[in-house]
PDB file of C-alpha atoms in Angstrom:
ATOM      1  CA  MET A  18       6.355  25.535   6.584  1.00 48.00           C
ATOM      2  CA  LEU A  19       4.014  23.671   4.417  1.00 59.00           C
ATOM      3  CA  GLN A  20       0.948  22.158   5.855  1.00 74.00           C
ATOM      4  CA  HIS A  21       0.871  18.340   5.858  1.00 86.00           C
ATOM      5  CA  PHE A  22      -2.383  16.856   4.450  1.00 92.00           C
ATOM      6  CA  HIS A  23      -1.590  13.578   6.194  1.00 95.00           C
ATOM      7  CA  VAL A  24      -1.815  12.943   9.850  1.00 95.00           C
ATOM      8  CA  ASN A  25       0.363  11.112  12.278  1.00 97.00           C
ATOM      9  CA  THR A  26      -1.462   7.808  12.636  1.00 97.00           C
ATOM     10  CA  PRO A  27      -1.528   5.703  15.708  1.00 97.00           C
ATOM     11  CA  LEU A  28       1.115   2.970  16.405  1.00 98.00           C
ATOM     12  CA  LEU A  29      -0.779   0.107  18.272  1.00 97.00           C
ATOM     13  CA  GLU A  30       0.472  -2.989  19.727  1.00 97.00           C
ATOM     14  CA  SER A  31      -1.608  -6.034  19.010  1.00 98.00           C
ATOM     15  CA  VAL A  32      -1.528  -8.589  21.685  1.00 97.00           C
ATOM     16  CA  SER A  33      -3.160 -11.368  19.734  1.00 96.00           C
ATOM     17  CA  MET A  34      -1.053 -11.026  16.458  1.00 98.00           C
ATOM     18  CA  SER A  35       2.048 -10.660  18.619  1.00 97.00           C
ATOM     19  CA  LYS A  36       1.316 -14.284  20.130  1.00 97.00           C
ATOM     20  CA  MET A  37       0.860 -15.483  16.743  1.00 96.00           C
ATOM     21  CA  ALA A  38       4.332 -13.922  15.435  1.00 96.00           C
ATOM     22  CA  GLY A  39       6.145 -14.989  18.423  1.00 95.00           C
ATOM     23  CA  THR A  40       7.098 -11.348  18.790  1.00 97.00           C
ATOM     24  CA  ALA A  41       5.702  -7.790  19.645  1.00 97.00           C
ATOM     25  CA  VAL A  42       3.734  -6.556  16.657  1.00 98.00           C
ATOM     26  CA  TYR A  43       2.947  -3.117  16.134  1.00 98.00           C
ATOM     27  CA  LEU A  44       0.409  -1.747  13.658  1.00 98.00           C
ATOM     28  CA  LYS A  45       0.914   1.343  11.859  1.00 98.00           C
ATOM     29  CA  MET A  46      -2.557   2.455  11.193  1.00 97.00           C
ATOM     30  CA  GLU A  47      -2.761   4.207   7.852  1.00 96.00           C
ATOM     31  CA  ASN A  48      -6.155   3.426   7.517  1.00 94.00           C
ATOM     32  CA  CYS A  49      -6.880   6.120   9.817  1.00 95.00           C
ATOM     33  CA  GLN A  50      -5.452   9.088   7.243  1.00 95.00           C
ATOM     34  CA  PRO A  51      -8.144  11.423   5.906  1.00 93.00           C
ATOM     35  CA  SER A  52      -8.082   9.667   2.453  1.00 91.00           C
ATOM     36  CA  GLY A  53      -8.212   6.059   3.888  1.00 92.00           C
ATOM     37  CA  SER A  54      -4.597   4.949   3.068  1.00 92.00           C
ATOM     38  CA  PHE A  55      -0.936   5.886   3.186  1.00 95.00           C
ATOM     39  CA  LYS A  56      -1.039   7.361  -0.244  1.00 93.00           C
ATOM     40  CA  ILE A  57      -1.882  10.606   1.233  1.00 94.00           C
ATOM     41  CA  ARG A  58       1.573  11.143   2.315  1.00 95.00           C
ATOM     42  CA  GLY A  59       3.434  10.859  -1.075  1.00 95.00           C
ATOM     43  CA  VAL A  60       0.596  12.502  -2.967  1.00 93.00           C
ATOM     44  CA  GLY A  61       0.132  15.554  -0.492  1.00 92.00           C
ATOM     45  CA  HIS A  62       4.052  15.919  -0.526  1.00 93.00           C
ATOM     46  CA  LEU A  63       4.102  15.876  -4.378  1.00 92.00           C
ATOM     47  CA  CYS A  64       1.395  18.304  -4.949  1.00 87.00           C
ATOM     48  CA  GLN A  65       2.965  20.618  -2.805  1.00 87.00           C
ATOM     49  CA  GLN A  66       6.273  20.637  -4.397  1.00 86.00           C
ATOM     50  CA  VAL A  67       5.185  20.816  -7.882  1.00 81.00           C
ATOM     51  CA  GLY A  68       2.212  23.383  -7.664  1.00 71.00           C
ATOM     52  CA  ALA A  69      -0.406  22.810 -10.278  1.00 62.00           C
ATOM     53  CA  PRO A  70      -3.690  24.519 -11.639  1.00 65.00           C
ATOM     54  CA  SER A  71      -5.435  21.031 -11.841  1.00 67.00           C
ATOM     55  CA  LEU A  72      -4.837  17.582 -11.305  1.00 71.00           C
ATOM     56  CA  CYS A  73      -5.286  14.407 -13.357  1.00 64.00           C
ATOM     57  CA  GLY A  74      -4.155  10.723 -12.401  1.00 68.00           C
ATOM     58  CA  ASN A  75      -5.366   7.680 -11.031  1.00 67.00           C
ATOM     59  CA  ALA A  76      -3.859   7.770  -7.371  1.00 73.00           C
ATOM     60  CA  GLY A  77      -7.712   7.591  -6.090  1.00 84.00           C
ATOM     61  CA  MET A  78      -8.744   9.177  -2.838  1.00 88.00           C
ATOM     62  CA  ALA A  79      -5.500  10.779  -1.801  1.00 91.00           C
ATOM     63  CA  ALA A  80      -5.238  12.916  -5.081  1.00 89.00           C
ATOM     64  CA  ALA A  81      -8.988  13.678  -4.672  1.00 91.00           C
ATOM     65  CA  TYR A  82      -8.528  14.781  -0.973  1.00 92.00           C
ATOM     66  CA  VAL A  83      -5.557  16.773  -1.743  1.00 91.00           C
ATOM     67  CA  ALA A  84      -7.176  18.454  -4.841  1.00 90.00           C
ATOM     68  CA  ARG A  85     -10.265  19.454  -2.478  1.00 92.00           C
ATOM     69  CA  LYS A  86      -7.864  21.013   0.252  1.00 91.00           C
ATOM     70  CA  MET A  87      -5.788  22.974  -2.389  1.00 88.00           C
ATOM     71  CA  GLY A  88      -8.948  24.155  -4.021  1.00 90.00           C
ATOM     72  CA  LEU A  89      -8.109  22.503  -7.267  1.00 87.00           C
ATOM     73  CA  PRO A  90      -9.967  20.544  -9.727  1.00 88.00           C
ATOM     74  CA  ALA A  91      -9.442  17.027 -10.147  1.00 88.00           C
ATOM     75  CA  THR A  92     -10.017  14.371 -12.642  1.00 90.00           C
ATOM     76  CA  VAL A  93      -9.265  10.659 -11.448  1.00 91.00           C
ATOM     77  CA  VAL A  94      -9.097   7.838 -14.064  1.00 91.00           C
ATOM     78  CA  VAL A  95     -10.000   4.379 -12.534  1.00 88.00           C
ATOM     79  CA  PRO A  96     -10.781   0.830 -14.127  1.00 86.00           C
ATOM     80  CA  SER A  97     -14.151  -0.532 -14.427  1.00 87.00           C
ATOM     81  CA  SER A  98     -12.935  -3.187 -11.668  1.00 80.00           C
ATOM     82  CA  THR A  99     -13.240  -0.298  -8.813  1.00 83.00           C
ATOM     83  CA  PRO A 100     -15.954  -0.850  -6.611  1.00 82.00           C
ATOM     84  CA  PRO A 101     -18.924   1.612  -6.756  1.00 86.00           C
ATOM     85  CA  LEU A 102     -18.217   2.643  -3.288  1.00 84.00           C
ATOM     86  CA  VAL A 103     -14.886   4.021  -4.320  1.00 86.00           C
ATOM     87  CA  VAL A 104     -16.331   5.985  -7.388  1.00 89.00           C
ATOM     88  CA  ARG A 105     -18.692   7.720  -4.800  1.00 90.00           C
ATOM     89  CA  ARG A 106     -16.294   8.317  -2.369  1.00 90.00           C
ATOM     90  CA  LEU A 107     -14.035  10.149  -5.092  1.00 92.00           C
ATOM     91  CA  GLN A 108     -17.096  12.040  -6.431  1.00 93.00           C
ATOM     92  CA  GLU A 109     -18.043  13.200  -2.777  1.00 93.00           C
ATOM     93  CA  GLN A 110     -14.440  14.775  -2.610  1.00 92.00           C
ATOM     94  CA  GLY A 111     -15.378  16.672  -5.584  1.00 92.00           C
ATOM     95  CA  ALA A 112     -13.378  14.707  -8.178  1.00 92.00           C
ATOM     96  CA  ALA A 113     -14.786  14.097 -11.878  1.00 91.00           C
ATOM     97  CA  VAL A 114     -14.333  10.237 -12.198  1.00 92.00           C
ATOM     98  CA  LYS A 115     -13.720   8.465 -15.259  1.00 90.00           C
ATOM     99  CA  VAL A 116     -13.718   4.988 -15.934  1.00 91.00           C
ATOM    100  CA  ALA A 117     -11.294   3.462 -18.697  1.00 87.00           C
ATOM    101  CA  GLY A 118     -10.342   0.022 -19.034  1.00 87.00           C
ATOM    102  CA  LYS A 119     -10.167  -3.197 -17.082  1.00 83.00           C
ATOM    103  CA  VAL A 120      -7.369  -2.847 -14.794  1.00 79.00           C
ATOM    104  CA  TRP A 121      -5.277  -0.138 -13.331  1.00 78.00           C
ATOM    105  CA  ASP A 122      -2.642   0.182 -16.129  1.00 81.00           C
ATOM    106  CA  ASP A 123      -5.445   0.844 -18.611  1.00 86.00           C
ATOM    107  CA  ALA A 124      -6.477   3.903 -16.425  1.00 87.00           C
ATOM    108  CA  ASN A 125      -2.974   4.904 -15.929  1.00 85.00           C
ATOM    109  CA  ALA A 126      -2.672   5.162 -19.790  1.00 88.00           C
ATOM    110  CA  GLU A 127      -6.146   7.192 -19.963  1.00 90.00           C
ATOM    111  CA  ALA A 128      -4.847   9.519 -17.120  1.00 89.00           C
ATOM    112  CA  LEU A 129      -1.603  10.246 -18.978  1.00 90.00           C
ATOM    113  CA  ARG A 130      -3.487  11.127 -22.334  1.00 91.00           C
ATOM    114  CA  LEU A 131      -5.586  13.263 -20.310  1.00 88.00           C
ATOM    115  CA  ALA A 132      -2.954  15.182 -18.553  1.00 87.00           C
ATOM    116  CA  GLU A 133      -1.119  15.693 -22.140  1.00 88.00           C
ATOM    117  CA  THR A 134      -4.408  16.640 -24.100  1.00 90.00           C
ATOM    118  CA  GLU A 135      -5.806  18.677 -21.716  1.00 87.00           C
ATOM    119  CA  GLN A 136      -2.839  20.341 -20.041  1.00 84.00           C
ATOM    120  CA  LEU A 137      -3.195  18.804 -16.655  1.00 84.00           C
ATOM    121  CA  THR A 138      -0.715  18.023 -14.004  1.00 86.00           C
ATOM    122  CA  PHE A 139      -0.431  14.186 -14.025  1.00 88.00           C
ATOM    123  CA  VAL A 140      -0.327  12.751 -10.288  1.00 88.00           C
ATOM    124  CA  PRO A 141       1.437   9.211 -10.445  1.00 88.00           C
ATOM    125  CA  PRO A 142       0.059   6.617  -8.038  1.00 87.00           C
ATOM    126  CA  PHE A 143       3.636   5.345  -7.033  1.00 90.00           C
ATOM    127  CA  ASP A 144       6.535   5.817  -9.619  1.00 91.00           C
ATOM    128  CA  HIS A 145       7.715   9.296  -8.722  1.00 93.00           C
ATOM    129  CA  PRO A 146      10.754  10.191  -6.072  1.00 95.00           C
ATOM    130  CA  LEU A 147       8.622  12.952  -4.367  1.00 95.00           C
ATOM    131  CA  LEU A 148       6.040  10.160  -3.530  1.00 96.00           C
ATOM    132  CA  TRP A 149       8.638   7.955  -1.800  1.00 97.00           C
ATOM    133  CA  GLU A 150       9.883  11.210   0.012  1.00 97.00           C
ATOM    134  CA  GLY A 151       6.340  11.399   1.396  1.00 96.00           C
ATOM    135  CA  HIS A 152       5.827   7.741   2.408  1.00 97.00           C
ATOM    136  CA  ALA A 153       9.066   7.886   4.305  1.00 98.00           C
ATOM    137  CA  SER A 154       7.265  10.098   6.955  1.00 97.00           C
ATOM    138  CA  VAL A 155       5.654   6.567   8.066  1.00 98.00           C
ATOM    139  CA  VAL A 156       8.840   5.308   9.251  1.00 98.00           C
ATOM    140  CA  ALA A 157       9.888   8.498  10.815  1.00 97.00           C
ATOM    141  CA  GLU A 158       6.472   8.666  12.902  1.00 97.00           C
ATOM    142  CA  ALA A 159       7.032   4.847  13.962  1.00 98.00           C
ATOM    143  CA  ALA A 160      10.642   5.571  15.130  1.00 97.00           C
ATOM    144  CA  ALA A 161       9.509   8.720  17.153  1.00 97.00           C
ATOM    145  CA  ALA A 162       6.864   6.481  18.784  1.00 97.00           C
ATOM    146  CA  LEU A 163       8.905   3.501  19.614  1.00 95.00           C
ATOM    147  CA  GLY A 164      11.525   5.836  21.163  1.00 93.00           C
ATOM    148  CA  PRO A 165      15.149   6.145  21.365  1.00 92.00           C
ATOM    149  CA  GLY A 166      17.143   3.003  21.100  1.00 90.00           C
ATOM    150  CA  ALA A 167      14.225   0.883  19.948  1.00 93.00           C
ATOM    151  CA  ARG A 168      14.292  -0.592  16.339  1.00 94.00           C
ATOM    152  CA  PRO A 169      12.021  -3.274  14.645  1.00 97.00           C
ATOM    153  CA  GLY A 170      13.202  -6.637  13.621  1.00 97.00           C
ATOM    154  CA  ALA A 171      11.348  -6.234  10.563  1.00 98.00           C
ATOM    155  CA  VAL A 172       8.782  -4.065   8.449  1.00 98.00           C
ATOM    156  CA  LEU A 173       5.970  -5.958   7.005  1.00 98.00           C
ATOM    157  CA  LEU A 174       4.123  -4.251   4.087  1.00 98.00           C
ATOM    158  CA  SER A 175       1.804  -4.970   0.876  1.00 97.00           C
ATOM    159  CA  VAL A 176       3.184  -4.326  -2.529  1.00 96.00           C
ATOM    160  CA  GLY A 177       1.317  -2.917  -5.473  1.00 92.00           C
ATOM    161  CA  GLY A 178       3.227  -0.757  -7.791  1.00 92.00           C
ATOM    162  CA  GLY A 179       5.936  -0.494  -5.339  1.00 95.00           C
ATOM    163  CA  GLY A 180       5.581   3.237  -4.047  1.00 95.00           C
ATOM    164  CA  LEU A 181       5.138   2.257  -0.368  1.00 97.00           C
ATOM    165  CA  LEU A 182       8.300  -0.147  -0.538  1.00 98.00           C
ATOM    166  CA  CYS A 183      10.445   2.751  -2.003  1.00 98.00           C
ATOM    167  CA  GLY A 184       9.214   4.904   0.745  1.00 98.00           C
ATOM    168  CA  VAL A 185       9.705   2.707   3.363  1.00 98.00           C
ATOM    169  CA  VAL A 186      13.368   2.259   2.507  1.00 98.00           C
ATOM    170  CA  CYS A 187      13.846   5.792   2.209  1.00 97.00           C
ATOM    171  CA  GLY A 188      12.382   5.860   5.656  1.00 98.00           C
ATOM    172  CA  LEU A 189      14.541   3.269   7.137  1.00 98.00           C
ATOM    173  CA  LYS A 190      17.969   4.728   5.915  1.00 97.00           C
ATOM    174  CA  ASP A 191      16.803   7.884   7.402  1.00 96.00           C
ATOM    175  CA  ALA A 192      15.984   6.438  10.860  1.00 96.00           C
ATOM    176  CA  GLY A 193      19.300   4.569  10.629  1.00 95.00           C
ATOM    177  CA  TRP A 194      17.673   1.283  10.193  1.00 97.00           C
ATOM    178  CA  ALA A 195      18.761   0.600   6.797  1.00 96.00           C
ATOM    179  CA  ASP A 196      19.854  -3.006   7.849  1.00 96.00           C
ATOM    180  CA  VAL A 197      16.022  -3.869   9.174  1.00 97.00           C
ATOM    181  CA  PRO A 198      14.717  -6.374   6.507  1.00 98.00           C
ATOM    182  CA  VAL A 199      11.171  -5.566   4.538  1.00 98.00           C
ATOM    183  CA  ILE A 200       8.668  -8.181   4.172  1.00 98.00           C
ATOM    184  CA  ALA A 201       6.850  -7.347   0.892  1.00 98.00           C
ATOM    185  CA  MET A 202       3.402  -9.193   0.398  1.00 98.00           C
ATOM    186  CA  GLU A 203       1.358  -9.569  -2.653  1.00 97.00           C
ATOM    187  CA  THR A 204      -1.381 -11.832  -3.596  1.00 96.00           C
ATOM    188  CA  VAL A 205      -1.241 -14.531  -6.453  1.00 96.00           C
ATOM    189  CA  GLY A 206      -2.475 -13.040  -9.495  1.00 94.00           C
ATOM    190  CA  ALA A 207      -1.107  -9.473  -8.684  1.00 94.00           C
ATOM    191  CA  ASP A 208       2.443 -10.342  -7.945  1.00 95.00           C
ATOM    192  CA  CYS A 209       4.430  -8.312 -10.410  1.00 95.00           C
ATOM    193  CA  PHE A 210       7.193  -7.632  -7.857  1.00 97.00           C
ATOM    194  CA  ASN A 211       7.722 -11.140  -6.721  1.00 97.00           C
ATOM    195  CA  ALA A 212       7.472 -12.133 -10.610  1.00 97.00           C
ATOM    196  CA  ALA A 213      10.227  -9.419 -11.279  1.00 97.00           C
ATOM    197  CA  ILE A 214      12.568 -10.802  -8.586  1.00 97.00           C
ATOM    198  CA  LYS A 215      12.223 -14.460 -10.109  1.00 97.00           C
ATOM    199  CA  ALA A 216      12.707 -13.362 -13.851  1.00 96.00           C
ATOM    200  CA  GLY A 217      15.665 -10.883 -12.748  1.00 96.00           C
ATOM    201  CA  GLU A 218      14.389  -8.223 -14.682  1.00 97.00           C
ATOM    202  CA  LEU A 219      11.104  -6.160 -15.148  1.00 97.00           C
ATOM    203  CA  VAL A 220       8.070  -8.172 -16.159  1.00 95.00           C
ATOM    204  CA  THR A 221       4.422  -7.266 -17.085  1.00 94.00           C
ATOM    205  CA  LEU A 222       1.960  -9.718 -15.967  1.00 93.00           C
ATOM    206  CA  ASP A 223      -0.677 -10.823 -18.729  1.00 91.00           C
ATOM    207  CA  ASP A 224      -3.762  -9.671 -16.322  1.00 89.00           C
ATOM    208  CA  ILE A 225      -4.559  -9.104 -12.771  1.00 89.00           C
ATOM    209  CA  THR A 226      -6.520 -12.057 -11.827  1.00 90.00           C
ATOM    210  CA  SER A 227      -6.309 -11.368  -8.005  1.00 91.00           C
ATOM    211  CA  GLU A 228      -9.168 -10.012  -6.191  1.00 88.00           C
ATOM    212  CA  ALA A 229      -7.016  -7.608  -4.329  1.00 86.00           C
ATOM    213  CA  LYS A 230      -7.551  -4.892  -6.953  1.00 75.00           C
ATOM    214  CA  CYS A 231      -5.652  -2.112  -5.219  1.00 73.00           C
ATOM    215  CA  LEU A 232      -2.645  -3.921  -5.707  1.00 67.00           C
ATOM    216  CA  GLY A 233      -3.296  -4.556  -9.408  1.00 74.00           C
ATOM    217  CA  ALA A 234      -0.530  -2.847 -11.097  1.00 86.00           C
ATOM    218  CA  LYS A 235       0.949  -5.207 -14.111  1.00 90.00           C
ATOM    219  CA  THR A 236       4.554  -3.912 -13.732  1.00 93.00           C
ATOM    220  CA  VAL A 237       6.135  -2.730 -10.646  1.00 96.00           C
ATOM    221  CA  CYS A 238       8.132   0.464 -10.594  1.00 95.00           C
ATOM    222  CA  ARG A 239      11.761   0.091 -11.667  1.00 96.00           C
ATOM    223  CA  ARG A 240      13.042   1.714  -8.442  1.00 97.00           C
ATOM    224  CA  ALA A 241      11.502  -1.075  -6.340  1.00 97.00           C
ATOM    225  CA  PHE A 242      12.742  -3.797  -8.489  1.00 97.00           C
ATOM    226  CA  GLU A 243      16.443  -1.946  -8.206  1.00 96.00           C
ATOM    227  CA  LEU A 244      16.114  -2.013  -4.671  1.00 97.00           C
ATOM    228  CA  SER A 245      15.256  -5.856  -4.576  1.00 95.00           C
ATOM    229  CA  GLN A 246      18.644  -6.381  -6.792  1.00 94.00           C
ATOM    230  CA  SER A 247      21.088  -3.588  -5.457  1.00 91.00           C
ATOM    231  CA  GLY A 248      21.647  -4.767  -1.835  1.00 88.00           C
ATOM    232  CA  GLU A 249      20.763  -1.343  -0.440  1.00 89.00           C
ATOM    233  CA  ALA A 250      17.966  -3.066   1.312  1.00 94.00           C
ATOM    234  CA  THR A 251      17.047  -6.568   2.582  1.00 96.00           C
ATOM    235  CA  ILE A 252      13.782  -7.337   1.121  1.00 97.00           C
ATOM    236  CA  ILE A 253      12.072 -10.484   1.312  1.00 98.00           C
ATOM    237  CA  SER A 254       9.116 -10.938  -1.324  1.00 98.00           C
ATOM    238  CA  GLU A 255       6.315 -13.343  -0.605  1.00 98.00           C
ATOM    239  CA  LEU A 256       3.023 -14.445  -1.836  1.00 97.00           C
ATOM    240  CA  VAL A 257      -0.363 -15.440  -0.171  1.00 97.00           C
ATOM    241  CA  THR A 258      -3.541 -16.684  -2.061  1.00 96.00           C
ATOM    242  CA  ASP A 259      -6.620 -14.301  -2.213  1.00 95.00           C
ATOM    243  CA  GLN A 260      -8.076 -16.601   0.216  1.00 96.00           C
ATOM    244  CA  GLU A 261      -5.572 -16.378   2.858  1.00 97.00           C
ATOM    245  CA  ALA A 262      -5.724 -12.469   2.299  1.00 96.00           C
ATOM    246  CA  LEU A 263      -9.456 -12.547   2.805  1.00 96.00           C
ATOM    247  CA  ARG A 264      -9.099 -14.802   5.966  1.00 96.00           C
ATOM    248  CA  ALA A 265      -6.634 -12.329   7.169  1.00 97.00           C
ATOM    249  CA  VAL A 266      -9.125  -9.399   6.558  1.00 96.00           C
ATOM    250  CA  GLN A 267     -11.760 -11.296   8.462  1.00 96.00           C
ATOM    251  CA  MET A 268      -9.292 -12.024  11.382  1.00 96.00           C
ATOM    252  CA  PHE A 269      -8.279  -8.446  11.785  1.00 97.00           C
ATOM    253  CA  LEU A 270     -11.906  -7.258  11.914  1.00 96.00           C
ATOM    254  CA  ASP A 271     -12.628  -9.956  14.724  1.00 96.00           C
ATOM    255  CA  GLU A 272      -9.659  -9.307  16.549  1.00 95.00           C
ATOM    256  CA  GLU A 273      -8.804  -5.667  15.963  1.00 96.00           C
ATOM    257  CA  ARG A 274     -12.312  -4.322  15.051  1.00 95.00           C
ATOM    258  CA  VAL A 275     -10.863  -2.631  12.063  1.00 95.00           C
ATOM    259  CA  LEU A 276     -12.261  -3.332   8.556  1.00 95.00           C
ATOM    260  CA  VAL A 277      -9.246  -3.206   5.734  1.00 95.00           C
ATOM    261  CA  GLU A 278      -9.138  -4.107   2.027  1.00 92.00           C
ATOM    262  CA  MET A 279      -7.953  -7.277   0.448  1.00 92.00           C
ATOM    263  CA  ALA A 280      -4.596  -5.284  -0.457  1.00 92.00           C
ATOM    264  CA  CYS A 281      -3.778  -4.582   3.217  1.00 95.00           C
ATOM    265  CA  GLY A 282      -4.867  -8.169   4.148  1.00 96.00           C
ATOM    266  CA  ALA A 283      -2.011  -9.389   1.721  1.00 97.00           C
ATOM    267  CA  ALA A 284       0.442  -8.191   4.571  1.00 97.00           C
ATOM    268  CA  LEU A 285      -1.597  -9.045   7.592  1.00 98.00           C
ATOM    269  CA  ALA A 286      -1.834 -12.680   6.132  1.00 98.00           C
ATOM    270  CA  ALA A 287       2.113 -12.898   6.854  1.00 97.00           C
ATOM    271  CA  ILE A 288       1.156 -13.175  10.301  1.00 98.00           C
ATOM    272  CA  TYR A 289      -2.242 -14.939  10.261  1.00 97.00           C
ATOM    273  CA  SER A 290      -0.960 -17.447   7.993  1.00 96.00           C
ATOM    274  CA  GLY A 291       2.341 -18.352  10.175  1.00 96.00           C
ATOM    275  CA  LEU A 292       4.640 -17.158   7.526  1.00 97.00           C
ATOM    276  CA  ILE A 293       6.895 -15.167  10.106  1.00 97.00           C
ATOM    277  CA  PRO A 294       8.031 -18.475  12.054  1.00 96.00           C
ATOM    278  CA  ARG A 295       8.582 -20.182   8.844  1.00 96.00           C
ATOM    279  CA  LEU A 296      10.843 -17.432   7.786  1.00 97.00           C
ATOM    280  CA  GLN A 297      12.623 -17.996  10.747  1.00 97.00           C
ATOM    281  CA  ALA A 298      13.127 -21.562  10.245  1.00 96.00           C
ATOM    282  CA  GLN A 299      14.438 -21.024   6.966  1.00 96.00           C
ATOM    283  CA  GLY A 300      16.837 -18.324   8.563  1.00 96.00           C
ATOM    284  CA  ARG A 301      15.753 -15.663   6.347  1.00 96.00           C
ATOM    285  CA  LEU A 302      14.602 -13.893   9.581  1.00 97.00           C
ATOM    286  CA  PRO A 303      16.469 -13.816  12.952  1.00 94.00           C
ATOM    287  CA  THR A 304      15.551 -15.849  16.153  1.00 94.00           C
ATOM    288  CA  PRO A 305      14.586 -14.254  18.404  1.00 95.00           C
ATOM    289  CA  LEU A 306      13.089 -11.451  16.228  1.00 96.00           C
ATOM    290  CA  ARG A 307      12.707  -7.732  17.414  1.00 96.00           C
ATOM    291  CA  PRO A 308       9.160  -6.374  17.154  1.00 97.00           C
ATOM    292  CA  LEU A 309       7.191  -6.419  13.731  1.00 98.00           C
ATOM    293  CA  LEU A 310       6.206  -3.104  12.630  1.00 98.00           C
ATOM    294  CA  VAL A 311       3.138  -3.577  10.138  1.00 98.00           C
ATOM    295  CA  ILE A 312       2.152  -0.826   7.678  1.00 98.00           C
ATOM    296  CA  VAL A 313      -1.869  -1.210   7.797  1.00 97.00           C
ATOM    297  CA  CYS A 314      -1.932   0.369   4.461  1.00 89.00           C
ATOM    298  CA  GLY A 315      -5.674   1.349   3.979  1.00 87.00           C
ATOM    299  CA  GLY A 316      -9.377   0.423   4.177  1.00 79.00           C
ATOM    300  CA  SER A 317     -10.917   2.995   2.107  1.00 76.00           C
ATOM    301  CA  SER A 318     -12.260   0.776  -0.880  1.00 79.00           C
ATOM    302  CA  ILE A 319     -14.057  -1.638   1.313  1.00 85.00           C
ATOM    303  CA  ASN A 320     -17.351  -1.989   3.167  1.00 85.00           C
ATOM    304  CA  MET A 321     -19.472  -4.887   4.647  1.00 90.00           C
ATOM    305  CA  GLU A 322     -21.274  -5.462   1.379  1.00 87.00           C
ATOM    306  CA  GLN A 323     -18.106  -6.103  -0.522  1.00 86.00           C
ATOM    307  CA  LEU A 324     -16.793  -7.942   2.137  1.00 87.00           C
ATOM    308  CA  ILE A 325     -19.837 -10.240   2.095  1.00 91.00           C
ATOM    309  CA  SER A 326     -19.458 -10.379  -1.878  1.00 89.00           C
ATOM    310  CA  LEU A 327     -15.664 -11.224  -1.460  1.00 87.00           C
ATOM    311  CA  GLN A 328     -16.553 -14.107   0.778  1.00 91.00           C
ATOM    312  CA  GLN A 329     -19.055 -15.495  -1.362  1.00 91.00           C
ATOM    313  CA  LYS A 330     -16.967 -15.494  -4.401  1.00 88.00           C
ATOM    314  CA  LEU A 331     -13.708 -16.862  -2.961  1.00 88.00           C
ATOM    315  CA  GLN A 332     -15.431 -19.555  -0.816  1.00 81.00           C
ATOM    316  CA  SER A 333     -17.622 -20.973  -3.434  1.00 68.00           C
TER     317      SER A 333
END
């Protein structure tokens, strides 16, 4: 049996968030993963399945952590918007870090080029079935923790490239929860999934203008878009502003004593901004609502210095 690189993260009830949402809120604390985010689930699973002498990609801390644990060299390509904190942590994991371009798509193109020219194994950050299989384990763990007979009223998560969304939908099917709606949150300016749904086709954003850089894919993966159109899953796509996401990060720090990144704040903002009762009023979520399962996706790319900088930038 293969060893998992991820850990079974805590599932915590939040009393304060439950009061705001009007139903029990359970937090799946993926920020507690060794690499700091849910991505270790999919990346670890993929790397174990494919086998590789060396790795290359822009899946960040997850790829660097897995490479170190497997004793493999890794090159991680990041855009210039990546905080110095993240670059340092990648290097501490033993990865070679290359900066290329302004946004995620630029770094991804360079990672693909390196993989081809230097015969490295490319580790995609979100667009691969093995990643989704790995991410599905987050739902299996939540189901086991909630206990027999329990089921959530909805799953709340952030969307960047769509890998977590695809994995969660897989996990919901495996758990017998295929009818549980997924609330997919993005920030304005990093909203490739919402834009695709509105257009009825995949779209590529002109630029990433949101400060939630970890959501910064210009095009969502095709599978995520297909899930939104096919009826296989009930997906509610919503947007919040950077200011709302940052406020959610601040409130989560105050209330839950945990610092997470802006990308995670997008999902948390659905509760702190009052979105849940609004969706109920619109008939898009049932009333009463079973417990909310919130995927707290990560916190590896933020510290207090960066939080203060974001506060100054967004409140000016």
